[in-house]
Coordinates of C-alpha atoms in Angstrom, one line a residue:
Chain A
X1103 CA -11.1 -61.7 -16.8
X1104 CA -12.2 -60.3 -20.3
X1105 CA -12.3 -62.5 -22.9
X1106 CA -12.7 -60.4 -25.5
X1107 CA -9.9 -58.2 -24.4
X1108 CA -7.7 -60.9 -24.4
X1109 CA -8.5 -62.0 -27.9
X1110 CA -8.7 -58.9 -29.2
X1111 CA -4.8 -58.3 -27.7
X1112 CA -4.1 -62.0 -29.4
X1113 CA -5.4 -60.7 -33.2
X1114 CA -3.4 -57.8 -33.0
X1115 CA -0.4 -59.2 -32.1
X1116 CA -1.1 -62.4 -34.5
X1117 CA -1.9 -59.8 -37.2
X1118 CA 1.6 -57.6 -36.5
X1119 CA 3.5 -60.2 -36.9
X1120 CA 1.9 -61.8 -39.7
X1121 CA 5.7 -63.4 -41.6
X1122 CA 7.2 -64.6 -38.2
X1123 CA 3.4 -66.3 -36.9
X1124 CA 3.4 -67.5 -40.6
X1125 CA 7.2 -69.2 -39.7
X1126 CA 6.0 -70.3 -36.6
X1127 CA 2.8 -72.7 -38.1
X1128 CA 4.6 -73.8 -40.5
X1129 CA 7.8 -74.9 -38.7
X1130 CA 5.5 -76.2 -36.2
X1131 CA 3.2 -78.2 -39.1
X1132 CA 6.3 -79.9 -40.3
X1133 CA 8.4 -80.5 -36.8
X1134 CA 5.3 -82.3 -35.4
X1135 CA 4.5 -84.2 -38.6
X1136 CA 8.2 -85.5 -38.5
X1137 CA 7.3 -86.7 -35.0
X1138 CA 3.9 -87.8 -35.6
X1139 CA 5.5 -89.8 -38.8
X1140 CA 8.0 -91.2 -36.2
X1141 CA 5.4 -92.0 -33.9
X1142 CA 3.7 -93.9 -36.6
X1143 CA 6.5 -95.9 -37.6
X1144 CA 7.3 -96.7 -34.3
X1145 CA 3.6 -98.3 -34.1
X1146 CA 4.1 -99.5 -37.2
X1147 CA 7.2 -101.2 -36.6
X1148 CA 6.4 -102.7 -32.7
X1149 CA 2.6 -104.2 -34.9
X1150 CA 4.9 -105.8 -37.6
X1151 CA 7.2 -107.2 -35.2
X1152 CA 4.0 -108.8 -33.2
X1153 CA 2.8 -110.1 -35.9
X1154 CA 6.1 -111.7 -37.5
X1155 CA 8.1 -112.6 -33.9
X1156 CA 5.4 -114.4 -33.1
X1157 CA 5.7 -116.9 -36.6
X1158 CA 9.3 -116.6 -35.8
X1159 CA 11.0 -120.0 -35.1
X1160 CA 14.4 -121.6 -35.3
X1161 CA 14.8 -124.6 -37.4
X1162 CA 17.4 -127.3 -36.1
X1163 CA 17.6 -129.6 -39.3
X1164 CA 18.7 -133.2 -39.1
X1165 CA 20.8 -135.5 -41.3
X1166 CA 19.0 -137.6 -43.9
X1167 CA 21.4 -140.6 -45.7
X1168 CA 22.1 -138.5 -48.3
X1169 CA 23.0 -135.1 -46.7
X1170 CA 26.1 -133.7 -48.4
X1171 CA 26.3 -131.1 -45.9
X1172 CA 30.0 -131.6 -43.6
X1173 CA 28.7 -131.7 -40.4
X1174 CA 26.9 -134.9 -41.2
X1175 CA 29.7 -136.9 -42.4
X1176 CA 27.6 -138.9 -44.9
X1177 CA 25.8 -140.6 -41.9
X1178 CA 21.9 -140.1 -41.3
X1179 CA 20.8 -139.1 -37.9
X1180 CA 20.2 -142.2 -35.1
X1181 CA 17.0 -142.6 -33.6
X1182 CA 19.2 -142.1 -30.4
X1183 CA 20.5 -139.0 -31.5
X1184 CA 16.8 -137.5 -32.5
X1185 CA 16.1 -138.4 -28.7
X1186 CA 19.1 -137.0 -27.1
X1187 CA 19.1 -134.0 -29.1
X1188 CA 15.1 -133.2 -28.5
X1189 CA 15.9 -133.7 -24.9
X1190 CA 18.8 -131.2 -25.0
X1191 CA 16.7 -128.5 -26.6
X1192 CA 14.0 -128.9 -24.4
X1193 CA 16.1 -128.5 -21.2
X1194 CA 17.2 -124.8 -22.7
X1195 CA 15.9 -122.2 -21.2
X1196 CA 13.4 -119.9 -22.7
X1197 CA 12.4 -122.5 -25.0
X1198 CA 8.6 -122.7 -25.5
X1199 CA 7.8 -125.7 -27.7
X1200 CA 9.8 -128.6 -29.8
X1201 CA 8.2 -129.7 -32.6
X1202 CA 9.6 -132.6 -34.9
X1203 CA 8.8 -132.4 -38.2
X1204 CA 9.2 -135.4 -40.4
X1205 CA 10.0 -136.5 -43.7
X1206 CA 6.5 -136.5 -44.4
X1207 CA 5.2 -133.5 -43.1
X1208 CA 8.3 -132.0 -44.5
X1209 CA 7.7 -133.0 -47.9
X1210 CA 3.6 -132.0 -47.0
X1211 CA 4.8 -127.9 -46.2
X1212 CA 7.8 -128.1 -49.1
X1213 CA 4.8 -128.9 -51.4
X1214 CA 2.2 -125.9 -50.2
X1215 CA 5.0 -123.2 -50.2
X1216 CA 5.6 -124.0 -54.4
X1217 CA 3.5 -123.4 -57.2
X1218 CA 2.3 -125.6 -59.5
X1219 CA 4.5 -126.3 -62.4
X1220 CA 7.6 -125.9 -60.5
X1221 CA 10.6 -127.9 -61.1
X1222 CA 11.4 -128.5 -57.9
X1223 CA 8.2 -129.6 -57.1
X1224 CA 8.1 -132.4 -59.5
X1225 CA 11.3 -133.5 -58.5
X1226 CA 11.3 -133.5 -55.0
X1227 CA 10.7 -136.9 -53.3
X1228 CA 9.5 -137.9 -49.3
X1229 CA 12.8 -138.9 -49.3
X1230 CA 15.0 -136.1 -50.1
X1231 CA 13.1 -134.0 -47.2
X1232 CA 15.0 -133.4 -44.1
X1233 CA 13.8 -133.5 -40.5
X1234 CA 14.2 -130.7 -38.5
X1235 CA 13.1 -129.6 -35.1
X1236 CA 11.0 -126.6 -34.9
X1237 CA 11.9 -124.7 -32.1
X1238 CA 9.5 -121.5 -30.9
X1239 CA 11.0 -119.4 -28.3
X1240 CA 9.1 -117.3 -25.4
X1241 CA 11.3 -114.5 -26.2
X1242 CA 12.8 -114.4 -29.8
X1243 CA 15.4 -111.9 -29.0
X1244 CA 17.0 -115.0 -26.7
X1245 CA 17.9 -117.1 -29.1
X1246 CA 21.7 -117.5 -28.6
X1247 CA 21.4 -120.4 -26.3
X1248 CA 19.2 -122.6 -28.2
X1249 CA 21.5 -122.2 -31.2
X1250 CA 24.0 -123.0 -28.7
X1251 CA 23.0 -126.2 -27.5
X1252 CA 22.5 -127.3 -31.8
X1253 CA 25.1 -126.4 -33.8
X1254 CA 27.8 -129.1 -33.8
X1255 CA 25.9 -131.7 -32.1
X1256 CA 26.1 -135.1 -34.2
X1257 CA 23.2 -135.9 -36.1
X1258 CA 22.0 -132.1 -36.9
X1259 CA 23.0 -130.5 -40.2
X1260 CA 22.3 -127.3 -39.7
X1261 CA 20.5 -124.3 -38.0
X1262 CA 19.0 -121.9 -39.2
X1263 CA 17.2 -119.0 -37.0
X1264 CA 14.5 -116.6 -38.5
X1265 CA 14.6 -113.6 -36.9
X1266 CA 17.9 -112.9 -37.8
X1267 CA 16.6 -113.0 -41.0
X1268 CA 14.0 -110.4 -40.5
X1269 CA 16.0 -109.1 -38.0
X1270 CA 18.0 -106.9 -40.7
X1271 CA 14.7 -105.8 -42.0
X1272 CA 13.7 -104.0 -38.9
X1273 CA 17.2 -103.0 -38.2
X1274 CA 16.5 -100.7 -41.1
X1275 CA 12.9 -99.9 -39.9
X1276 CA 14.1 -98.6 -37.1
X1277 CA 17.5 -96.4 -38.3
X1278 CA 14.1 -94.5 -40.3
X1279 CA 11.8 -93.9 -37.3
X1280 CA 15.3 -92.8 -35.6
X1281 CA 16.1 -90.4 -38.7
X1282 CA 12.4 -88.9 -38.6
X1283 CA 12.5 -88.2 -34.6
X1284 CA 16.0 -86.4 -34.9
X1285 CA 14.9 -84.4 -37.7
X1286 CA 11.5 -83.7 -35.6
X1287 CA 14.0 -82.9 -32.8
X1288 CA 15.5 -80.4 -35.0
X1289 CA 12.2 -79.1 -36.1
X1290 CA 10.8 -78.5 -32.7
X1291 CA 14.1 -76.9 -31.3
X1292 CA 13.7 -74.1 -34.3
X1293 CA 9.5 -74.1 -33.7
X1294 CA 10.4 -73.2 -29.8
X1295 CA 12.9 -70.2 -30.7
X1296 CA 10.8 -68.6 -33.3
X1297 CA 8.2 -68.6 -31.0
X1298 CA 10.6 -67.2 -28.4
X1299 CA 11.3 -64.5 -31.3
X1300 CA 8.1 -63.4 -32.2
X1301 CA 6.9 -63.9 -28.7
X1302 CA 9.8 -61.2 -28.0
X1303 CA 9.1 -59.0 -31.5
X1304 CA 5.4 -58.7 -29.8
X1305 CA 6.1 -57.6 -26.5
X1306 CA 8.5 -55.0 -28.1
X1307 CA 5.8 -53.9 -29.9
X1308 CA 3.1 -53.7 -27.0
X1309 CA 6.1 -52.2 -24.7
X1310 CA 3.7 -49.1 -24.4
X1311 CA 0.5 -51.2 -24.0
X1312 CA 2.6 -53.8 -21.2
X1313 CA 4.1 -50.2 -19.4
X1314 CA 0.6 -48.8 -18.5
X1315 CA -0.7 -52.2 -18.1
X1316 CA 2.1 -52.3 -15.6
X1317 CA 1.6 -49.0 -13.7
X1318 CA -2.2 -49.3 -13.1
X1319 CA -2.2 -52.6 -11.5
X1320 CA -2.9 -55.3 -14.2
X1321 CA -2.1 -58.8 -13.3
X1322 CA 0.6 -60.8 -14.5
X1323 CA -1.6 -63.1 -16.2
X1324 CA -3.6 -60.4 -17.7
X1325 CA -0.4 -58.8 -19.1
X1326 CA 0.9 -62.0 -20.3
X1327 CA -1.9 -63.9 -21.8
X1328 CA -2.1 -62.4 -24.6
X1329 CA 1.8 -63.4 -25.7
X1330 CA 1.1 -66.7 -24.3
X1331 CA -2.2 -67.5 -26.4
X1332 CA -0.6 -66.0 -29.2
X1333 CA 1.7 -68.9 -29.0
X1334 CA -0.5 -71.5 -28.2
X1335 CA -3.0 -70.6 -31.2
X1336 CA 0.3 -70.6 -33.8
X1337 CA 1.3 -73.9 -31.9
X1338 CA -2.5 -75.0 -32.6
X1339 CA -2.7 -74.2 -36.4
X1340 CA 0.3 -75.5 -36.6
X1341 CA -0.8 -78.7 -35.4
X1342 CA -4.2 -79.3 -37.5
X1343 CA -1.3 -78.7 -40.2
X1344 CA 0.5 -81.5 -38.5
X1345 CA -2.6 -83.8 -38.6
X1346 CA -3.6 -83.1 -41.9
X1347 CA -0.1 -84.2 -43.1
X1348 CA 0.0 -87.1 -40.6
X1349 CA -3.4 -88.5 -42.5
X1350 CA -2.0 -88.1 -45.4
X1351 CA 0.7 -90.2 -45.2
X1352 CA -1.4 -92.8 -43.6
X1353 CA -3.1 -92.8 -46.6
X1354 CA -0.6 -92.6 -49.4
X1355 CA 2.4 -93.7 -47.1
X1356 CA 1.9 -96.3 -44.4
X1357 CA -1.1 -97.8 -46.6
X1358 CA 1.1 -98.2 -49.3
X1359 CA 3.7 -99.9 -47.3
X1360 CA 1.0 -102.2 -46.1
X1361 CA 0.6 -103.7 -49.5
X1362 CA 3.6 -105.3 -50.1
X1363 CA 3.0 -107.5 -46.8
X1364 CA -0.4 -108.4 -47.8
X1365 CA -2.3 -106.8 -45.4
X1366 CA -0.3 -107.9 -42.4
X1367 CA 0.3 -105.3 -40.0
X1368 CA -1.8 -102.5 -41.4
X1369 CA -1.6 -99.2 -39.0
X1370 CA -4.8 -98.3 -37.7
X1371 CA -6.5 -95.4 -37.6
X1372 CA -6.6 -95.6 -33.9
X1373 CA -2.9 -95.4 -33.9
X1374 CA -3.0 -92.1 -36.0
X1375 CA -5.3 -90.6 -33.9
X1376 CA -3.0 -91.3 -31.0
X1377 CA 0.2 -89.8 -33.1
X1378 CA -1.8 -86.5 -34.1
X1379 CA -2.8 -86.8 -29.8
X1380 CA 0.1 -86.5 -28.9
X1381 CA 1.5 -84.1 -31.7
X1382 CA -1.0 -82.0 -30.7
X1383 CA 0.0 -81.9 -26.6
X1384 CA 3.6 -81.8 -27.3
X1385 CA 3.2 -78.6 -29.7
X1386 CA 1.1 -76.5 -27.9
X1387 CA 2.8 -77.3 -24.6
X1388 CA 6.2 -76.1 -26.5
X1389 CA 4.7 -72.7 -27.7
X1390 CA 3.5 -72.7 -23.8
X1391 CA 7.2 -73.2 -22.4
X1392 CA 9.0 -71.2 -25.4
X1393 CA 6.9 -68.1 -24.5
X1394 CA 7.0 -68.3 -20.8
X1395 CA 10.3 -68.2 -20.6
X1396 CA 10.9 -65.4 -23.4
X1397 CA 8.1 -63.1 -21.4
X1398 CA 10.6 -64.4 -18.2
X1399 CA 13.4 -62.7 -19.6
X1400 CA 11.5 -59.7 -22.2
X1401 CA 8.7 -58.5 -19.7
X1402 CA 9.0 -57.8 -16.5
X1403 CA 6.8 -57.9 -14.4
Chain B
X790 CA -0.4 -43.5 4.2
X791 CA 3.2 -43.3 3.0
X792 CA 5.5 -44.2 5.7
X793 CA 10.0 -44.5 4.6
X794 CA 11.7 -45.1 7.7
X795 CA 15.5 -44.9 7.2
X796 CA 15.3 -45.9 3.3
X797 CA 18.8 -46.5 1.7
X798 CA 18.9 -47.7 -2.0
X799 CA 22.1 -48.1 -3.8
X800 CA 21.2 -49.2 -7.6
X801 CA 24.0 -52.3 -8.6
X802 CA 27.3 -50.7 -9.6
X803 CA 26.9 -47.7 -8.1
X804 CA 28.6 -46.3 -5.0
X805 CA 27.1 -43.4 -4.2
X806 CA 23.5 -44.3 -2.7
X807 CA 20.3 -43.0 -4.5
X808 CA 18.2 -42.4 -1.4
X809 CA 20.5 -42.5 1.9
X810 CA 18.6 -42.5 5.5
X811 CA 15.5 -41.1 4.4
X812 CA 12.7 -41.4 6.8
X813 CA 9.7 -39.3 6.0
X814 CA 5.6 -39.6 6.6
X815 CA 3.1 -38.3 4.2
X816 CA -0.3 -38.4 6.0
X817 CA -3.8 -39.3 4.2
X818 CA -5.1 -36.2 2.2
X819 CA -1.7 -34.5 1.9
X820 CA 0.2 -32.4 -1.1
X821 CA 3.7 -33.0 -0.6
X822 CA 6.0 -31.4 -3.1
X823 CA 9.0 -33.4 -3.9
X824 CA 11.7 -30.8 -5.2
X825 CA 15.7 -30.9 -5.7
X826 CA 18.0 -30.8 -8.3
X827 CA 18.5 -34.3 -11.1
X828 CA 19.7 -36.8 -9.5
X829 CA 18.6 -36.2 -5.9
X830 CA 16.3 -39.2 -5.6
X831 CA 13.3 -38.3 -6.5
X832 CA 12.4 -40.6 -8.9
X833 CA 14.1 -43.4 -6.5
X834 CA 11.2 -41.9 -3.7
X835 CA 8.3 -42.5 -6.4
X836 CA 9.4 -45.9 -7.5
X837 CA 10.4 -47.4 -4.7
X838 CA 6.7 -46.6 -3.1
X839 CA 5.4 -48.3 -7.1
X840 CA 7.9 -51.6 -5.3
X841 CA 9.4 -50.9 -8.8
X842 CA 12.4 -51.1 -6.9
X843 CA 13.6 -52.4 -3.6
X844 CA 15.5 -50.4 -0.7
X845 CA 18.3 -52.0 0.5
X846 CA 17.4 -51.3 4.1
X847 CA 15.3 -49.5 5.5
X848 CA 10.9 -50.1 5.6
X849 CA 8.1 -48.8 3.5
X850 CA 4.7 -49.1 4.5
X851 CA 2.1 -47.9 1.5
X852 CA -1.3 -47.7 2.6
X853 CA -1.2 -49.7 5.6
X854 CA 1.2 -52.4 3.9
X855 CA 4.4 -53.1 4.8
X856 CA 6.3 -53.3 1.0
X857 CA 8.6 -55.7 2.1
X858 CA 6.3 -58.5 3.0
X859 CA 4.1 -57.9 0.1
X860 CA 4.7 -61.0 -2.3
X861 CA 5.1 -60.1 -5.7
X862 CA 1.2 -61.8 -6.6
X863 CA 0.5 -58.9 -4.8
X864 CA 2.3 -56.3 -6.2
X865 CA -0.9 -55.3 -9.0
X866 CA -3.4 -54.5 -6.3
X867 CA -0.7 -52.6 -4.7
X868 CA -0.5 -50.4 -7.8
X869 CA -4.2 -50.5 -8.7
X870 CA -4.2 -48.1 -5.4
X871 CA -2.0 -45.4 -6.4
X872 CA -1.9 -43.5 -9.9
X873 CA 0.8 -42.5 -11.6
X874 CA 1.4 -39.2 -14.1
X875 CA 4.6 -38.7 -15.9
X876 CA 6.2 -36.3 -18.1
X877 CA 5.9 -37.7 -20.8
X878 CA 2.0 -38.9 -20.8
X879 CA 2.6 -41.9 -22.3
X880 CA -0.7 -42.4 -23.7
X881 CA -1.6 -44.6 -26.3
X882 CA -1.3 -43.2 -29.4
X883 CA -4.0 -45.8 -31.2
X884 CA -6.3 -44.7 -29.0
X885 CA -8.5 -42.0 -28.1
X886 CA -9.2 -39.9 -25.3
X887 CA -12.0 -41.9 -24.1
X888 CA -10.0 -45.9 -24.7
X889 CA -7.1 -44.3 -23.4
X890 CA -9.1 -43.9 -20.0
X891 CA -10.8 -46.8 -20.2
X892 CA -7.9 -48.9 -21.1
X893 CA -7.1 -48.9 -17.5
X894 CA -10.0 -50.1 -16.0
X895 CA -10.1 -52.8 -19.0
X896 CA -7.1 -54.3 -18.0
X897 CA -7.6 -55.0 -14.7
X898 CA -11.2 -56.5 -15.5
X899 CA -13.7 -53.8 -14.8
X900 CA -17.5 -54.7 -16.2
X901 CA -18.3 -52.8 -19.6
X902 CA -21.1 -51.1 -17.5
X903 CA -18.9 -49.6 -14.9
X904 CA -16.5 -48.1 -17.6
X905 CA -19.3 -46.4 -19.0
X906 CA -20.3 -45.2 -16.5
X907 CA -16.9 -44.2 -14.6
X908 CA -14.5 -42.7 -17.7
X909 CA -17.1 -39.9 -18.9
X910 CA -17.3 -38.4 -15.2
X911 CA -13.1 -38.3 -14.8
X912 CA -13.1 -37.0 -18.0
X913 CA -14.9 -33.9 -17.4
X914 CA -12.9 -33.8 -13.7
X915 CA -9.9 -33.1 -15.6
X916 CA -11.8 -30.6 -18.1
X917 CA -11.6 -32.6 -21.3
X918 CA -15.9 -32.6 -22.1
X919 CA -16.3 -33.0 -25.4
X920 CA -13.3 -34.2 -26.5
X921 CA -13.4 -38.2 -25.6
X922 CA -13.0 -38.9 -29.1
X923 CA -10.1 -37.0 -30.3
X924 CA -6.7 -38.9 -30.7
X925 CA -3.8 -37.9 -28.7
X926 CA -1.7 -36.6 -31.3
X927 CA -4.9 -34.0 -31.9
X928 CA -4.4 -32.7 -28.3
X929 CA -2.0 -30.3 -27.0
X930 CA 0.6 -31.2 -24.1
X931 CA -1.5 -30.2 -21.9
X932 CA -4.3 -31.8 -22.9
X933 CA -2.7 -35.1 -23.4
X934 CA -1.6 -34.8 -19.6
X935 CA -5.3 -34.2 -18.6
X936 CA -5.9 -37.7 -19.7
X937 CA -2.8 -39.0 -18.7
X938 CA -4.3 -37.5 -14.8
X939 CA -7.6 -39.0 -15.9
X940 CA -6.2 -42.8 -16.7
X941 CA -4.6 -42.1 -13.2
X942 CA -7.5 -41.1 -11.1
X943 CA -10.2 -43.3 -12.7
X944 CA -9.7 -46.4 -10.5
X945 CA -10.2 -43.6 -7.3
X946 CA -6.7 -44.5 -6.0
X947 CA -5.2 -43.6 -2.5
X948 CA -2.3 -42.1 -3.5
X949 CA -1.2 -40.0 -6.6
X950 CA 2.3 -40.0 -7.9
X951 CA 3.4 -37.2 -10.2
X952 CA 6.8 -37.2 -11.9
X953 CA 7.4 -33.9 -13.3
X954 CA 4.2 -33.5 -14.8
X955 CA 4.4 -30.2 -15.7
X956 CA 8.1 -30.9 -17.5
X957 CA 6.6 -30.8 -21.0
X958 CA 4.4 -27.9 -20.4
X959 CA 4.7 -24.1 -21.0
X960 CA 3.9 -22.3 -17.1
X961 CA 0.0 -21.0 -18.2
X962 CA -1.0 -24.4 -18.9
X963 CA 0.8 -25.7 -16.0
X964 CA -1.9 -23.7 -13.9
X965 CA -4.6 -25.8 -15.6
X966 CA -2.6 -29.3 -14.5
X967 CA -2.0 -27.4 -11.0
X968 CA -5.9 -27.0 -10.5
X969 CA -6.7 -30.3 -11.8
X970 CA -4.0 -32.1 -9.2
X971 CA -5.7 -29.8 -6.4
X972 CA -9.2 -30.8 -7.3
X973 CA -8.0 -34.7 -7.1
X974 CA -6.5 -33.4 -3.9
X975 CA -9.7 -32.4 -2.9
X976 CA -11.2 -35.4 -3.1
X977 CA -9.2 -37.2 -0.6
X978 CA -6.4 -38.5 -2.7
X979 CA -3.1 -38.3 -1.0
X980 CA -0.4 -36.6 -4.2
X981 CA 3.0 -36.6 -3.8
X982 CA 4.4 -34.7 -6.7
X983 CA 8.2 -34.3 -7.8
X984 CA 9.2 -31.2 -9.7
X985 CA 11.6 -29.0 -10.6
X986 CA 8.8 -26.0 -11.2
X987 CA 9.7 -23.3 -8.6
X988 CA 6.5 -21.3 -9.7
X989 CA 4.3 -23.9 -8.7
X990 CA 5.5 -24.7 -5.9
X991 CA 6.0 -21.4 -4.5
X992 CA 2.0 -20.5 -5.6
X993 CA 0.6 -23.8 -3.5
X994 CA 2.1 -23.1 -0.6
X995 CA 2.0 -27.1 0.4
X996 CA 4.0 -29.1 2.2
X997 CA 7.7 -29.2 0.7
X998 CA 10.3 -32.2 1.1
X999 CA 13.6 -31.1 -0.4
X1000 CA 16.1 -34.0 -1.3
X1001 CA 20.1 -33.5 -1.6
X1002 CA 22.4 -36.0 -3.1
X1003 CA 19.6 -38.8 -1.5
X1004 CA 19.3 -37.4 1.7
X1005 CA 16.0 -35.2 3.0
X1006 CA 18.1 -31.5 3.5
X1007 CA 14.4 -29.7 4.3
X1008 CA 10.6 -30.7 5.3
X1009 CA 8.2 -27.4 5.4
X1010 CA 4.8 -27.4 5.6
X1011 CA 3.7 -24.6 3.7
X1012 CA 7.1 -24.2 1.8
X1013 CA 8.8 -22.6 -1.2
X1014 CA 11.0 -23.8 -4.1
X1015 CA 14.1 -22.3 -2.6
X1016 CA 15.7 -22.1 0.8
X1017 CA 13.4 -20.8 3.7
X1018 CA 14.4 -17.6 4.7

């Protein structure tokens, strides 16, 4: 095997094609950062929900004396009731820990969430604080049953459950990583048949070159090399494209993003690395496959 | 060295067979003329020894090798045996003399040092000294099919085919190709040449294998273009 034949037969054929190797690396920069931004997301997304599913917990709240809510019927929750209902809870399964939180300690958190100089603050007495139950779950999708085995049962006022308050959040989190891997889809489907095109526009062009090559005895993997790397080297500079695009939007994007949850759940670099990884694999391996099979069906051998 | 035993090919929608029951031996060393009228097969006879094509029944053996069994990985070192000359040269037009030459040994991954050495020497066998740098399009057609025979014979192969090669080519340069195939003759190469040049053939006096419609009508040693009388 001659190298330097090879890549001299590659920078020809690069160089004859010049507009359609120009569509491939560019189709192939923007498919694979579409997929490497959905990768991202998707790490993004799966960090975020670590981090917030496991705060996540479902607060059963009890009736005080002067709950004006209907399910209390005016009547503050018995001690009995507190004891049945912890019981009840407990024996659900898939529940991880009950915590009781009382008046005081109630009043304690209510305090630390305001500012100073709030209304509410000032206004707010030990009293007026309900007591809940703080349930935490081991899996937070399963919350159904715990809910279950609260709502309506005498004593508790009402209950409320977190993560189907963040739930909508990443509901909308995900319909985005799903819009930027069908768009990548796209992308890639049109990166593979311009490849397949200028794969086909080159051996067209060598037909004289490939006919000789032919008739004195060349291998097939002599003859179609140079097609193949001609692929894989669009498919490559496509891809640094890819990465520089992907560490872009790390930067401006997903680092932006990261502000407005205070630093919670920031995306690692490690995690970029992994996206351009596998941008990388999946975009040469498609200019690998998109001219194999064109050469299958343009140059026989 | 070239061994048909009751060859039949029929190419896909078409009735009439392009080689029907042909069985014929062509010996190490030999000039066998391949003569008869378009369409007669012998372009089938040259391919189907290339395993460009498959017969439909019948064997092949090509230097010892039975075709048949010969898995398609195999196929290039089959062909880096036997050299092939056309009609219509089909050189490379980018290149000169010398890298059209050369080219052939390139491809299937000679050493640089060997090339050197090799392509200057088949380059004066076929009379071209002196003109490795000239481009194709500088050379006249007979020329161009002196380094078409020299792309062909560089690699030393068993077996030459020639299709027509004198098609293109006005009768006194034709001699010059004649000489040149004899001299590779010469040299132990087996050349089986197909033609429609009476001339020639007539002048050689070699062995003659006349195809009809696909089927072998004469085999002469020592033959002429025409019917023996």
């Amino acid at each position: 095997m001659r190298a330097n034949f090879i890549f001299s037969e590659v920078w020809i054929g690069l160089r004859r094609n010049l507009t359609m190797t120009l569509a491939v690396i560019l189709t192939v920069a923007v498919g694979m950062a579409m997929l490497g931004v959905g990768l991202m997301i998707n790490a993004q997304v799966s960090m975020m929900k670590d981090f917030w599913y496991d705060k996540v917990e479902i607060s059963v709240f009890l009736c005080n004396k002067n709950s004006a809510l209907e399910t209390c019927k005016g009547k503050a929750v018995t001690a009995q009731q507190t004891k049945d209902l912890e019981a009840r809870l407990k024996a659900v399964p898939g529940v991880e820990q009950v915590i009781f939180e009382d008046q005081a300690t109630a009043f304690r958190n209510f305090q630390e969430s305001l500012s100073n100089g709030n209304v509410l603050k000032q206004a707010a007495k030990v009293e007026d604080m309900p007591t809940s139950f703080r349930i935490k779950l081991t899996d937070p999708d399963n919350y159904q049953p715990v809910v279950q085995a609260a709502e309506g049962q005498p004593g508790v006022a009402s209950v409320t459950n977190q993560k189907e308050m963040i739930g909508n959040f990443f509901a909308m989190l995900d319909k985005l990583r799903y819009a930027a891997l069908i768009v990548a889809i796209a992308l890639v489907i049109a990166a593979a048949l311009l490849i397949g095109n200028t794969v086909r526009l080159s051996a067209y062009n060598r037909r004289r070159e490939t006919g000789i090559m032919r008739l004195v005895g060349a291998s097939n993997i002599y003859i179609q090399l140079p097609f193949v790397m001609e692929g894989v080297i669009a498919g490559l500079i496509g891809g640094v494209g890819a990465a520089v695009m992907l560490i872009l939007a790390k930067v401006f994007l997903f680092d932006g993003l990261a502000g407005y949850f205070a630093g919670r759940g920031t995306l690692g670099w490690d995690a970029v690395a992994e996206a351009i990884t596998y941008t990388m694999m999946i975009g040469v391996f498609i200019c690998v496959l998109a001219s194999f099979i064109t050469l299958r069906r343009y140059l026989r051998v | 060295m070239i061994h048909f035993d009751n060859v039949t090919k029929v190419y896909a929608n078409q009735n009439r067979p392009a080689l029907d029951h042909v069985s014929v031996d062509v010996d190490k060393g030999e000039f066998v003329f391949l003569v008869g009228p378009s369409g007669s097969g012998k372009s089938t006879f040259l391919r189907l020894i290339l395993k460009e094509e498959r017969p439909n029944s019948g064997a092949i053996h090509v230097a010892g090798k039975d075709l048949a069994r010969l898995s398609n990985f195999k196929v290039p070192h089959l062909r880096r045996r036997i050299g092939c000359v056309f009609q219509d040269f089909r050189l490379l037009p980018n290149k000169n003399v010398y890298e059209n030459v050369a080219f052939a040994l390139e491809v299937i991954g000679k050493p640089r040092r060997f090339i050197r050495k090799v392509v200057p020497e088949v380059i004066e066998l076929v009379g071209l000294e002196g003109k490795a740098h000239r481009m194709p399009d500088e050379l006249s057609g007979g020329e161009q099919q002196r380094v078409a025979m020299a792309r062909a014979f560089v690699n030393r192969p068993m077996i030459l085919l020639a299709d027509e090669p004198t098609g293109n080519i006005d009768p006194a340069t034709s001699i010059g190709i004649m000489k040149v195939l004899d001299r590779i003759n010469r040299t132990g190469t087996t050349v089986v040449m197909a033609t429609h040049d009476a001339a020639i053939v007539d002048s050689m006096r070699k062995r003659v294998v006349e195809l009809e419609d696909g089927k072998i009508v004469r085999d002469q040693s020592r033959g002429v273009y025409g019917q023996a009388y």
